[in-house]
C-alpha cells in the first residue's frame, strides 16, 4: 500500500502491463535493450538511456522488443508502418531534439492517415521522447519542443509531470487509436509518487488541479508544474493563494478547467519551459484572453526562457530556465495589479 | 494529553497515509470558553477537511498554530485551561510540549492496512486497536472505500479491535464481484470476517454497507452482537437514482465532484483531494464495470431492490440507526423502519456521509450503543 514509484519505474510498469495484456503491443528504439551485440536475454541490459525499457526484452523477446539502428527516420517510419497494419508500436526516440529528421513520417503520414483515407486507416503509434533542460546538455539535447507537435492536428500530445500521471497516461496512449507523442522530462525520471500496482488509465484532455487557490491561476507543465508548486508554497506564506493547473495533455487541451479557474481568480500566470514564441504559454494566454477576457483583473503574465537556444554553461542555463523565484515574482506582479 | 489543569488539543491521526494536517481556520478565539465536543478548529489533510472537537469543556487559553500551518500528528494546536491557571504556567506548558513519536514511524500507518484473501477476493482491511471488548467491523457504502471511516475508526478503537473492510469492486480491493448483488458482496464480507478470526462483532454499515450488516445479522445470528446502520440501505424503496447514475458514469473530475457533493450537506467538503481519490479508485482496471454490476443488482431503475425492513423482527441483536436529516441519497424517513426495533438518532445539518460530516456525534452515539451492549 501506498507504494511509491519513480516516473521511470511507472513508465516501465505501464509498458510491461500493456505488453502483457495485448500482444500487438511492440517496443522499438535505439539501445532499448543495449544493442544487438549484447546478450540481453541472459543478463538484461541497460534498458535504454534512462532504463525505462529495462526487463522488457527478457520478458517479451526479440520479436516484440526491437533494438534499432541509429536511423531515426527509418525506425520511426517503421513504427508508424507497423501501427497502420495491426500493431501498436511504442517507439522511443531518445531526445525530442532529434525528431526533426522524422517530421515527414510524423507530421505528414501518421497524423494524416485517418483523414487521407476517409477514416479507414488508423495509426495507434506512441512516440516516447525526452524533453527539457537542467543537465547542461547544451542546445541540441535540452529543448521542450512539444509546441511544434501540438500545432499539428491528428497528433495527441502528452506531457506528464509525475509518476502516477505518467503510468495512467501512457496506458491510455497505448490504447488510443491516434498517434500520440509522449514527452518525458529528463529531470522528472527520479521523482516518486504513489502509484497503484493495478493497471489504470487517465483520460486525455483533463487537466490536473495540483493545488486549489482563489487568488491567482498558474498553468504549468512537466517540470514547471513542480516549480509552480514550490512558488505557490512560498506565496501562500505571503497570503497569496494560487491554483496550480497541470494540463497534462496539450492536444487535446482541457480549456474548461483553465477557464473556470481564471473566472474565479481573474489572474493568470502561464509557465512554459519551451521557447516563448508560438509556445504553449502563448497558446494558453491567447485562449484565455479570447474566452475569459471579462474575468481578467490583470494582464496575463508568461514565464518562459528567452528566445534563444538552451545554453550549455551551467550558470547560463540556470539563468535561462524558469524557476520558482521567477514564477513567484510574476504571481506577485499580477496579484498586485489593480489592487 | 490531559494534564491536571491544562489540556492540549493536538492533531489526530486521520486515515492511513496522513502524517500531518494543515490548519484551515480556528472556529474559536483565545479566551473563549467552550464545552466538551464543541468544534474548535478545521484541519485539512490530503483526504478531506475535518473539524477537531474540544476534548473537554474549558477556556481556550492559547492558539498555538496559525491558519496555513502544517502540523504533524500529535502536534500541539491549542491549549485549554481554567481561567485561574496563570499565563506563566500556560507558557511553560507550550514550551515543554513535545509531540509524541508517530507509532508507525515516518508518519505512514501503512501497517494498519492488510490485504486478506477471502471468498476468492483480495480485500483491503484496515485494522486498528486491541483489547478484550467486542470487535467492530465497518462496512462502507456503494462506491466508497476504507476512507469512509477516516474520522471514526481511531475513535472507536480505544479499547477494541476495529476492522474496516473494503468491499470487492471498491477502492483497491480486487474487482471481481460476480453479479454484484447482496449475496455476492455479503459472502465476501462474511468470508473476510472469518479470515480475520472474528466470532462475535458489532456490525456497522453505511448506506449499502448497512444492508450488508443486516444481511449478515440475519444469516449469522451468532455473529452479530449489535448492528449500527449509518444512513443504511434496505429499509425502503427510495434512493436517489440520479446520483447513482451520475456517480456511476463520472469519469471526469467535474462530474465526479458534482456527484460527490450530493453526498454531503456541505458541498465545500468535497475538495480536490476527495474528488481525486474517488477518480483514482474508479480508474483502476475493472472498477467502473464492477460498480455498474453492483448498481444494476442493488438499485435497478433507481430504486432499492433489496428490501429488509420487513425482516428486522428476525434480528435478535440490538440495532442503532443513525441518519443525517439532510440526506439527499436515502431519505432519513427510512429510519422509521427501526422504530420499536432499536434506537434512532437523527442528526441535523448533515447529509448522507453522516459519519464524516458529524464524525464526533456519530462516534459518541456508537460508543454509547456499544457500551450498552456490554453493560
XYZ file of C-alpha atoms in Angstrom:
714
model
C 0.000 0.000 0.000
C 0.987 3.473 -0.601
C 3.641 2.059 -2.901
C 5.843 4.722 -4.416
C 7.428 4.539 -7.839
C 9.650 6.913 -9.752
C 8.397 8.165 -13.107
C 10.991 5.885 -14.730
C 9.539 2.831 -12.951
C 5.955 3.904 -13.646
C 6.638 4.178 -17.389
C 8.355 0.798 -17.317
C 5.416 -0.782 -15.465
C 2.887 0.701 -17.907
C 4.711 -0.903 -20.854
C 5.038 -4.235 -19.041
C 1.332 -4.321 -18.234
C 0.173 -3.325 -21.712
C 2.532 -5.790 -23.425
C 1.175 -8.464 -21.112
C -2.413 -7.524 -21.878
C -2.185 -7.022 -25.649
C 0.226 -8.970 -27.800
C 0.010 -6.447 -30.622
C 1.988 -4.008 -28.451
C 5.643 -3.860 -29.506
C 8.540 -1.660 -28.416
C 11.202 -0.236 -30.714
C 14.128 2.154 -30.421
C 17.840 2.705 -30.063
C 19.583 0.774 -27.297
C 16.307 -0.095 -25.625
C 17.928 -3.356 -24.596
C 21.561 -2.460 -25.086
C 22.127 -3.124 -28.770
C 22.063 -6.223 -30.904
C 25.603 -7.170 -29.880
C 24.536 -7.617 -26.268
C 23.277 -10.937 -24.999
C 20.378 -9.252 -23.290
C 18.275 -12.390 -22.989
C 20.809 -13.614 -20.475
C 21.595 -10.596 -18.409
C 19.031 -7.893 -19.241
C 20.972 -4.911 -20.384
C 20.666 -1.226 -19.918
C 17.043 -0.690 -20.996
C 17.567 2.479 -22.972
C 19.422 5.592 -21.918
C 17.036 6.027 -18.993
C 16.360 2.383 -18.166
C 12.667 2.783 -18.976
C 12.575 -0.352 -21.159
C 14.538 -2.491 -18.696
C 13.228 -6.033 -18.385
C 11.017 -5.910 -21.471
C 13.490 -7.825 -23.672
C 13.901 -10.884 -21.421
C 10.148 -10.954 -20.739
C 8.734 -10.479 -24.249
C 11.588 -11.484 -26.544
C 13.229 -10.098 -29.660
C 10.105 -10.203 -31.806
C 8.353 -7.637 -29.663
C 11.277 -5.648 -28.249
C 13.278 -4.409 -31.176
C 16.630 -2.654 -30.941
C 17.037 -0.414 -33.962
C 19.998 1.153 -35.736
C 20.723 4.855 -35.155
C 18.498 5.892 -38.020
C 15.577 7.837 -36.615
C 13.828 8.491 -39.895
C 13.854 4.758 -40.683
C 12.691 3.322 -37.370
C 10.059 5.996 -36.701
C 8.748 5.260 -40.199
C 8.832 1.524 -39.478
C 6.909 2.004 -36.218
C 4.290 4.101 -37.978
C 4.019 1.491 -40.731
C 3.664 -1.325 -38.220
C 0.988 0.640 -36.387
C -1.107 1.182 -39.507
C -1.019 -2.557 -40.195
C -2.215 -4.011 -36.917
C 0.490 -3.468 -34.331
C 0.621 -0.934 -31.532
C 4.207 0.262 -31.603
C 5.761 2.192 -28.751
C 8.802 3.755 -30.308
C 11.431 5.525 -28.255
C 13.373 8.357 -29.798
C 15.778 9.434 -27.084
C 15.539 13.198 -27.398
C 12.840 15.329 -28.921
C 15.645 17.413 -30.400
C 16.300 14.619 -32.920
C 12.734 14.333 -34.173
C 13.487 16.850 -36.893
C 14.709 14.074 -39.172
C 11.324 12.286 -38.907
C 8.948 15.178 -39.484
C 7.510 13.765 -42.688
C 6.777 10.388 -41.111
C 5.041 12.022 -38.150
C 3.532 15.238 -39.491
C 2.551 14.231 -42.962
C 1.996 10.497 -42.658
C 0.992 9.319 -39.144
C -1.017 12.458 -38.349
C -2.847 12.381 -41.667
C -3.706 8.736 -42.354
C -7.125 8.860 -40.751
C -8.020 11.982 -42.729
C -6.466 10.980 -46.050
C -8.102 7.536 -46.087
C -11.620 8.516 -45.131
C -11.309 7.271 -41.563
C -10.419 3.755 -42.756
C -6.796 3.859 -41.609
C -5.627 4.308 -38.046
C -2.169 4.697 -36.623
C -2.031 3.755 -32.934
C 1.652 4.540 -32.534
C 3.181 6.040 -29.390
C 6.390 8.014 -29.805
C 8.166 8.330 -26.440
C 10.765 11.052 -26.249
C 12.705 13.094 -23.698
C 12.404 16.819 -23.209
C 13.865 19.518 -21.033
C 16.938 21.237 -19.763
C 18.715 21.252 -16.446
C 21.581 18.868 -17.228
C 23.854 21.235 -19.058
C 23.354 19.025 -22.096
C 23.544 22.006 -24.458
C 21.400 23.340 -27.252
C 20.794 20.075 -29.140
C 19.732 17.928 -26.158
C 17.712 20.237 -23.908
C 14.711 21.526 -25.785
C 10.992 21.324 -24.984
C 9.621 21.073 -28.496
C 6.083 19.951 -27.608
C 4.509 23.112 -29.123
C 5.619 22.003 -32.592
C 3.729 18.717 -32.247
C 0.739 20.355 -30.579
C 0.476 22.519 -33.668
C -0.287 19.520 -35.890
C -3.886 18.286 -35.964
C -4.077 14.500 -35.822
C -1.388 14.128 -33.162
C -2.099 13.818 -29.461
C 0.491 15.311 -27.113
C 1.009 14.060 -23.573
C 3.364 15.717 -21.066
C 3.207 14.067 -17.623
C 4.562 15.814 -14.541
C 4.657 12.844 -12.152
C 4.783 9.055 -11.918
C 1.072 8.493 -11.207
C 0.018 10.528 -14.234
C 2.763 9.013 -16.407
C 1.535 5.448 -15.885
C -2.143 6.209 -16.476
C -1.462 8.473 -19.448
C 0.953 6.036 -21.097
C -1.553 3.180 -20.848
C -4.207 5.500 -22.297
C -1.749 6.458 -25.071
C -1.043 2.829 -25.967
C -4.769 2.030 -26.175
C -5.573 5.190 -28.149
C -6.034 4.705 -31.888
C -4.392 8.007 -32.811
C -0.674 8.727 -32.957
C 0.447 10.001 -29.555
C 3.680 11.855 -28.799
C 4.607 11.171 -25.179
C 7.078 13.709 -23.759
C 9.132 12.712 -20.716
C 11.035 15.411 -18.865
C 14.539 14.205 -18.054
C 14.564 15.916 -14.676
C 11.455 14.043 -13.532
C 12.531 10.405 -14.032
C 13.512 10.011 -10.392
C 10.549 11.907 -8.932
C 8.429 9.491 -6.879
C 4.695 9.432 -6.192
C 2.204 6.801 -5.052
C 1.344 4.548 -7.993
C -1.177 1.685 -7.824
C 0.108 -1.700 -8.959
C -3.062 -2.270 -10.944
C -3.493 -1.011 -14.447
C -5.408 2.254 -14.849
C -5.906 4.974 -17.424
C -6.089 8.735 -17.202
C -8.226 10.400 -19.864
C -6.637 12.838 -22.305
C -7.925 16.393 -22.192
C -8.386 16.545 -18.445
C -6.027 18.866 -16.613
C -4.825 18.039 -13.134
C -5.525 20.538 -10.379
C -2.413 20.278 -8.244
C -3.438 22.875 -5.730
C -6.605 24.872 -5.122
C -6.500 28.612 -4.525
C -8.585 31.662 -5.214
C -6.099 34.458 -5.928
C -4.029 33.566 -8.979
C -4.174 30.715 -11.510
C -0.822 29.227 -12.538
C -0.766 26.868 -15.523
C 2.413 24.829 -15.813
C 3.544 21.607 -17.484
C 6.037 18.867 -16.662
C 8.942 20.123 -14.531
C 7.461 23.599 -14.437
C 4.469 22.207 -12.531
C 6.878 21.374 -9.704
C 8.406 24.854 -9.876
C 4.908 26.331 -9.776
C 4.029 24.261 -6.689
C 7.180 25.452 -4.985
C 6.306 29.049 -5.819
C 2.729 28.524 -4.600
C 4.066 27.288 -1.261
C 6.182 30.424 -0.848
C 3.323 32.659 -1.932
C 0.848 31.031 0.464
C 3.048 32.175 3.321
C 2.659 35.706 1.935
C -1.109 35.353 1.791
C -1.417 34.724 -1.973
C -3.324 31.509 -2.692
C -2.506 30.014 -6.094
C -4.456 27.442 -8.059
C -1.916 25.316 -9.911
C -3.181 23.582 -13.051
C -1.204 20.979 -14.983
C -2.830 20.497 -18.429
C -1.154 17.029 -18.706
C -2.064 16.881 -22.395
C -1.666 19.819 -24.786
C -3.595 18.054 -27.518
C -6.383 17.695 -26.599
C -6.240 20.689 -24.272
C -8.578 20.977 -21.283
C -9.655 24.569 -21.806
C -12.583 24.358 -19.382
C -10.512 23.722 -16.267
C -8.261 26.693 -17.049
C -11.152 28.986 -17.940
C -13.163 28.065 -14.855
C -10.166 28.742 -12.659
C -9.480 32.112 -14.293
C -13.152 33.029 -13.985
C -12.665 32.507 -10.263
C -9.238 34.120 -9.754
C -9.204 36.728 -12.529
C -5.424 36.408 -12.714
C -3.279 34.085 -14.803
C 0.402 33.198 -14.958
C 1.434 30.622 -17.588
C 4.765 28.908 -17.114
C 6.382 27.175 -20.073
C 9.843 25.717 -20.480
C 9.581 25.826 -24.286
C 10.751 28.796 -26.351
C 8.436 31.780 -25.816
C 7.325 32.281 -29.454
C 4.397 30.143 -30.669
C 4.571 28.257 -27.362
C 2.038 26.642 -25.029
C 2.376 29.791 -22.931
C 1.358 31.874 -25.934
C -1.410 29.443 -26.875
C -2.981 29.286 -23.415
C -2.686 33.049 -22.953
C -4.468 33.737 -26.210
C -7.180 31.193 -25.399
C -7.866 32.872 -22.036
C -7.695 36.378 -23.498
C -10.247 35.357 -26.090
C -12.620 33.364 -23.906
C -12.327 34.852 -20.424
C -11.383 38.458 -21.104
C -14.113 39.853 -18.897
C -12.903 37.803 -15.940
C -9.352 39.127 -16.083
C -8.379 41.643 -13.428
C -4.757 41.869 -14.526
C -2.730 41.305 -17.679
C -1.742 37.669 -18.249
C 1.916 37.022 -17.435
C 4.058 34.398 -19.146
C 7.132 32.933 -17.520
C 9.399 31.372 -20.144
C 13.050 31.244 -21.192
C 14.370 33.912 -23.549
C 14.050 33.198 -27.270
C 17.496 31.668 -27.686
C 18.879 28.128 -27.808
C 19.404 26.491 -24.391
C 22.883 27.467 -23.093
C 25.478 24.840 -22.269
C 27.163 26.799 -19.473
C 25.578 25.720 -16.161
C 25.254 29.277 -14.748
C 23.759 30.493 -18.013
C 21.378 27.550 -18.202
C 20.247 28.210 -14.636
C 19.604 31.835 -15.529
C 17.799 30.744 -18.693
C 15.280 28.260 -17.256
C 12.192 29.483 -15.390
C 12.312 28.708 -11.678
C 10.151 29.088 -8.584
C 11.525 32.549 -7.795
C 10.663 33.893 -11.246
C 7.221 32.339 -11.104
C 6.627 33.855 -7.659
C 7.673 37.289 -8.945
C 5.235 37.043 -11.842
C 2.434 35.972 -9.498
C 3.149 38.857 -7.125
C 3.009 41.259 -10.049
C -0.393 40.049 -11.251
C -1.698 39.825 -7.690
C -0.719 43.459 -7.055
C -2.175 44.717 -10.309
C -5.262 46.808 -9.802
C -5.404 46.233 -6.070
C -2.871 14.806 26.585
C -4.981 15.867 29.545
C -2.909 17.233 32.394
C -4.089 18.226 35.835
C -5.059 21.731 34.903
C -4.061 22.136 31.295
C -5.406 20.286 28.255
C -3.627 20.127 24.920
C -5.589 19.987 21.666
C -3.465 18.064 19.207
C -3.588 16.925 15.595
C -5.267 13.486 15.476
C -4.261 10.673 13.151
C -6.833 10.535 10.375
C -6.529 7.677 7.940
C -3.548 5.668 6.946
C -1.283 7.889 4.937
C -1.716 11.096 6.873
C 1.388 12.380 8.528
C 0.232 15.920 9.074
C -2.609 18.342 8.561
C -2.884 21.958 7.501
C -4.752 24.344 9.738
C -7.616 25.848 7.742
C -9.352 28.032 10.300
C -9.902 28.459 14.007
C -13.541 28.195 14.988
C -12.855 29.716 18.440
C -10.882 32.653 19.785
C -8.365 32.847 22.603
C -10.199 33.423 25.845
C -13.415 31.837 24.570
C -14.969 29.193 26.757
C -16.115 26.021 25.076
C -17.993 22.879 26.038
C -16.690 19.386 25.545
C -17.204 18.265 21.913
C -17.524 21.804 20.557
C -15.683 22.062 17.259
C -12.651 24.250 17.735
C -10.555 24.010 14.599
C -10.735 22.854 10.972
C -7.800 20.855 9.672
C -7.194 19.891 6.065
C -5.474 16.614 5.303
C -4.604 15.062 1.979
C -8.039 13.438 2.066
C -10.597 15.850 3.403
C -11.134 18.745 5.753
C -12.400 17.786 9.182
C -13.157 19.572 12.424
C -11.456 18.784 15.712
C -13.523 18.934 18.875
C -12.569 20.137 22.328
C -11.771 17.041 24.426
C -13.401 18.693 27.450
C -15.009 21.934 28.484
C -12.876 24.912 29.481
C -11.325 28.105 28.254
C -9.198 28.273 25.126
C -6.093 29.939 26.521
C -3.689 29.785 23.615
C -3.978 29.119 19.878
C -0.519 27.725 19.204
C -0.813 27.010 15.464
C -1.887 29.572 12.861
C -4.049 29.142 9.749
C -1.828 27.769 6.998
C 0.495 25.959 9.423
C 1.235 22.311 8.697
C 1.029 20.386 11.960
C 2.324 16.819 12.412
C 0.165 14.129 14.021
C 0.285 14.676 17.757
C 1.489 18.249 17.255
C 0.117 20.975 19.500
C -2.742 23.068 18.084
C -4.099 24.843 21.130
C -4.095 24.824 24.907
C -7.158 24.801 27.137
C -7.199 25.507 30.859
C -9.356 27.083 33.530
C -9.408 30.860 33.904
C -7.440 30.519 37.130
C -4.351 28.948 35.548
C -1.663 31.670 35.383
C -0.275 32.719 31.993
C 3.237 31.646 33.004
C 2.020 28.086 33.514
C 0.442 28.091 30.020
C 3.697 29.398 28.538
C 5.695 26.716 30.332
C 3.308 24.012 29.095
C 3.615 25.160 25.488
C 7.421 25.398 25.735
C 7.745 21.959 27.292
C 5.280 20.235 24.914
C 6.789 17.512 22.782
C 4.782 15.793 20.084
C 4.820 12.031 20.654
C 6.662 9.943 18.086
C 4.320 8.537 15.498
C 3.666 4.874 16.294
C 4.242 3.564 12.805
C 7.352 5.631 12.169
C 7.613 8.082 9.325
C 4.027 9.028 9.931
C 2.690 6.478 7.470
C 0.381 3.972 9.066
C 0.599 1.648 6.069
C 0.949 -1.245 8.520
C -2.662 -0.723 9.544
C -3.827 -1.915 6.152
C -3.504 -5.505 5.058
C -4.793 -7.393 2.077
C -6.621 -10.576 3.016
C -7.698 -13.406 0.756
C -11.332 -14.200 1.442
C -14.015 -15.896 -0.637
C -11.950 -15.646 -3.795
C -11.316 -11.923 -3.341
C -8.297 -9.886 -2.291
C -9.778 -7.405 0.136
C -8.098 -4.493 1.827
C -8.722 -4.324 5.536
C -7.631 -1.579 7.898
C -7.303 -2.867 11.446
C -6.829 -0.604 14.434
C -6.958 -1.111 18.190
C -6.687 -4.017 20.547
C -8.450 -5.150 23.686
C -10.985 -7.612 25.014
C -14.124 -5.658 24.172
C -16.318 -6.870 21.300
C -14.620 -6.070 17.990
C -16.246 -3.772 15.462
C -16.479 -4.386 11.721
C -17.016 -1.362 9.471
C -18.620 -1.789 6.015
C -18.630 1.205 3.667
C -21.281 2.029 1.073
C -21.643 1.891 -2.726
C -18.611 3.466 -4.378
C -16.873 4.013 -1.047
C -13.603 2.748 0.363
C -11.701 2.477 3.644
C -11.504 6.243 3.897
C -15.243 6.425 4.506
C -14.292 5.782 8.142
C -11.405 8.244 8.253
C -12.796 10.183 11.200
C -14.344 7.245 13.038
C -12.130 4.233 13.141
C -9.491 5.502 15.530
C -12.052 6.993 17.913
C -13.883 3.650 18.082
C -10.686 1.650 18.603
C -9.681 2.855 22.067
C -10.373 -0.483 23.779
C -11.126 -2.935 20.997
C -10.218 -4.116 17.524
C -11.918 -2.222 14.753
C -11.652 -3.671 11.250
C -12.766 -1.708 8.193
C -13.339 -3.963 5.194
C -13.057 -2.693 1.645
C -15.724 -4.403 -0.465
C -14.920 -6.236 -3.718
C -15.011 -3.856 -6.679
C -14.199 -0.909 -4.434
C -11.095 1.069 -3.502
C -8.083 -1.128 -4.094
C -9.767 -4.443 -3.364
C -9.995 -6.916 -6.244
C -12.543 -6.085 -8.886
C -14.403 -9.322 -9.492
C -17.898 -9.011 -7.955
C -19.862 -11.834 -9.593
C -23.369 -10.491 -10.189
C -22.632 -7.683 -7.688
C -25.766 -8.476 -5.688
C -26.290 -8.698 -1.927
C -25.418 -12.402 -1.794
C -22.122 -11.956 -3.631
C -20.985 -8.978 -1.562
C -22.347 -10.470 1.652
C -20.424 -13.696 1.096
C -17.238 -11.661 0.680
C -17.784 -9.757 3.938
C -18.679 -12.959 5.762
C -15.538 -14.658 4.478
C -13.442 -11.644 5.446
C -14.771 -11.750 8.998
C -13.872 -15.448 9.194
C -10.432 -14.775 7.758
C -9.902 -12.183 10.474
C -10.778 -14.850 13.057
C -13.708 -12.875 14.484
C -16.548 -14.765 16.154
C -18.740 -12.040 17.565
C -18.732 -8.472 16.346
C -20.657 -5.240 16.223
C -21.504 -4.692 12.556
C -21.513 -1.083 11.419
C -22.517 -0.343 7.856
C -23.016 2.850 5.930
C -25.604 3.022 3.143
C -25.286 -0.217 1.123
C -22.932 -1.434 3.866
C -25.836 -1.093 6.313
C -27.908 -3.515 4.264
C -24.952 -5.907 4.199
C -24.719 -5.642 8.004
C -28.410 -6.543 8.291
C -27.974 -9.456 5.876
C -25.125 -10.788 7.976
C -27.075 -10.415 11.208
C -29.913 -12.387 9.594
C -27.673 -15.076 8.137
C -25.371 -15.440 11.131
C -27.284 -14.512 14.306
C -24.431 -15.794 16.459
C -22.003 -13.376 14.880
C -23.860 -10.117 15.406
C -23.615 -8.579 18.859
C -25.197 -5.407 17.511
C -25.928 -3.637 14.244
C -25.398 0.049 13.517
C -26.952 1.450 10.356
C -25.430 4.710 9.190
C -27.869 6.038 6.577
C -28.466 2.389 5.848
C -29.876 0.927 2.669
C -32.509 -1.814 2.673
C -35.181 -0.002 4.711
C -37.265 1.421 1.878
C -37.503 1.733 -1.881
C -36.405 5.328 -2.389
C -32.863 6.182 -3.293
C -31.514 8.988 -5.432
C -31.286 7.132 -8.723
C -29.916 10.204 -10.494
C -26.997 10.271 -8.069
C -26.267 6.595 -8.621
C -26.261 7.118 -12.357
C -24.142 10.271 -12.196
C -21.634 8.683 -9.828
C -21.548 5.526 -11.915
C -20.707 7.363 -15.112
C -18.486 10.101 -13.662
C -15.094 9.577 -15.250
C -14.108 13.245 -15.289
C -13.341 15.487 -12.356
C -16.223 17.853 -12.923
C -18.907 15.171 -12.993
C -17.315 13.332 -10.076
C -17.225 16.484 -7.983
C -20.890 17.243 -8.667
C -21.872 13.655 -7.830
C -19.871 13.562 -4.602
C -21.262 16.895 -3.480
C -24.733 15.419 -3.270
C -23.425 13.062 -0.575
C -22.750 15.953 1.792
C -24.902 18.735 3.208
C -21.857 20.997 2.951
C -20.571 20.761 -0.637
C -17.370 22.612 0.311
C -16.133 19.395 1.969
C -15.652 17.900 -1.476
C -12.252 19.403 -2.250
C -9.763 18.332 -4.907
C -8.372 15.564 -2.704
C -11.750 13.910 -2.225
C -12.507 14.087 -5.948
C -9.034 12.908 -6.928
C -9.267 9.938 -4.527
C -12.627 8.863 -5.964
C -11.365 9.186 -9.542
C -8.217 7.219 -8.800
C -10.299 4.346 -7.450
C -12.693 4.492 -10.364
C -9.956 4.482 -12.998
C -8.407 1.228 -11.818
C -8.948 -1.540 -14.347
C -12.324 -3.192 -13.783
C -13.616 -0.704 -11.204
C -16.223 1.011 -13.377
C -17.613 -2.331 -14.582
C -17.789 -3.677 -11.019
C -19.691 -0.630 -9.792
C -22.067 -0.866 -12.723
C -22.823 -4.517 -11.904
C -23.450 -3.629 -8.263
C -25.691 -0.714 -9.181
C -27.748 -2.890 -11.511
C -28.138 -5.620 -8.910
C -28.986 -3.412 -5.937
C -30.682 -0.379 -7.439
C -32.287 -1.296 -10.788
C -34.260 1.580 -12.254
C -33.074 3.879 -9.474
C -34.992 2.033 -6.730
C -33.727 -0.158 -3.928
C -34.432 -3.772 -4.833
C -33.063 -5.290 -1.638
C -35.838 -4.955 0.963
C -35.027 -5.769 4.573
C -37.423 -3.551 6.559
C -39.896 -6.397 6.944
C -37.247 -8.723 8.319
C -35.876 -6.543 11.126
C -38.018 -8.516 13.587
C -35.977 -11.628 12.868
C -32.792 -9.960 14.033
C -32.030 -10.630 17.681
C -29.135 -8.202 18.014
C -29.842 -4.616 19.128
C -29.970 -2.069 16.299
C -28.969 1.587 16.171
C -29.921 3.720 13.178
C -28.083 6.998 12.564
C -29.186 9.382 9.839
C -28.385 12.851 8.583
C -31.571 14.876 8.320
C -30.384 16.418 5.044
C -29.570 13.092 3.416
C -30.329 13.502 -0.301
C -29.442 9.915 -1.231
C -31.582 7.813 1.089
C -34.276 9.777 2.919
C -33.920 9.993 6.685
C -37.567 8.896 6.912
C -36.340 5.339 6.303
C -35.093 5.347 9.899
C -38.733 4.875 10.904
C -38.443 1.228 9.912
C -36.291 0.753 13.006
C -38.934 2.221 15.345
C -39.806 -0.264 18.048
C -36.869 -2.403 16.974
C -33.962 -0.228 18.016
C -32.624 3.210 18.716
C -32.786 6.027 16.187
C -30.668 9.169 16.136
C -31.308 11.833 13.520
C -28.533 14.355 13.129
C -29.343 17.868 11.939
C -27.451 19.702 9.246
C -25.639 16.762 7.660
C -26.154 14.613 4.591
C -25.588 11.025 3.527
C -21.957 10.849 4.669
C -23.113 11.466 8.215
C -20.133 9.634 9.715
C -17.805 12.132 8.033
C -19.847 15.289 8.391
C -20.783 14.709 12.023
C -17.957 12.377 12.983
C -17.819 13.346 16.665
C -21.538 12.906 17.187
C -21.673 9.631 15.274
C -18.717 8.284 17.259
C -20.403 9.171 20.559
C -23.669 7.502 19.560
C -21.798 4.364 18.506
C -19.644 4.252 21.639
C -22.727 4.664 23.856
C -24.572 1.944 21.902
C -21.616 -0.423 22.130
C -21.186 0.291 25.845
C -24.878 -0.570 26.263
C -24.358 -3.942 24.584
C -21.601 -4.792 27.007
C -23.258 -3.477 30.163
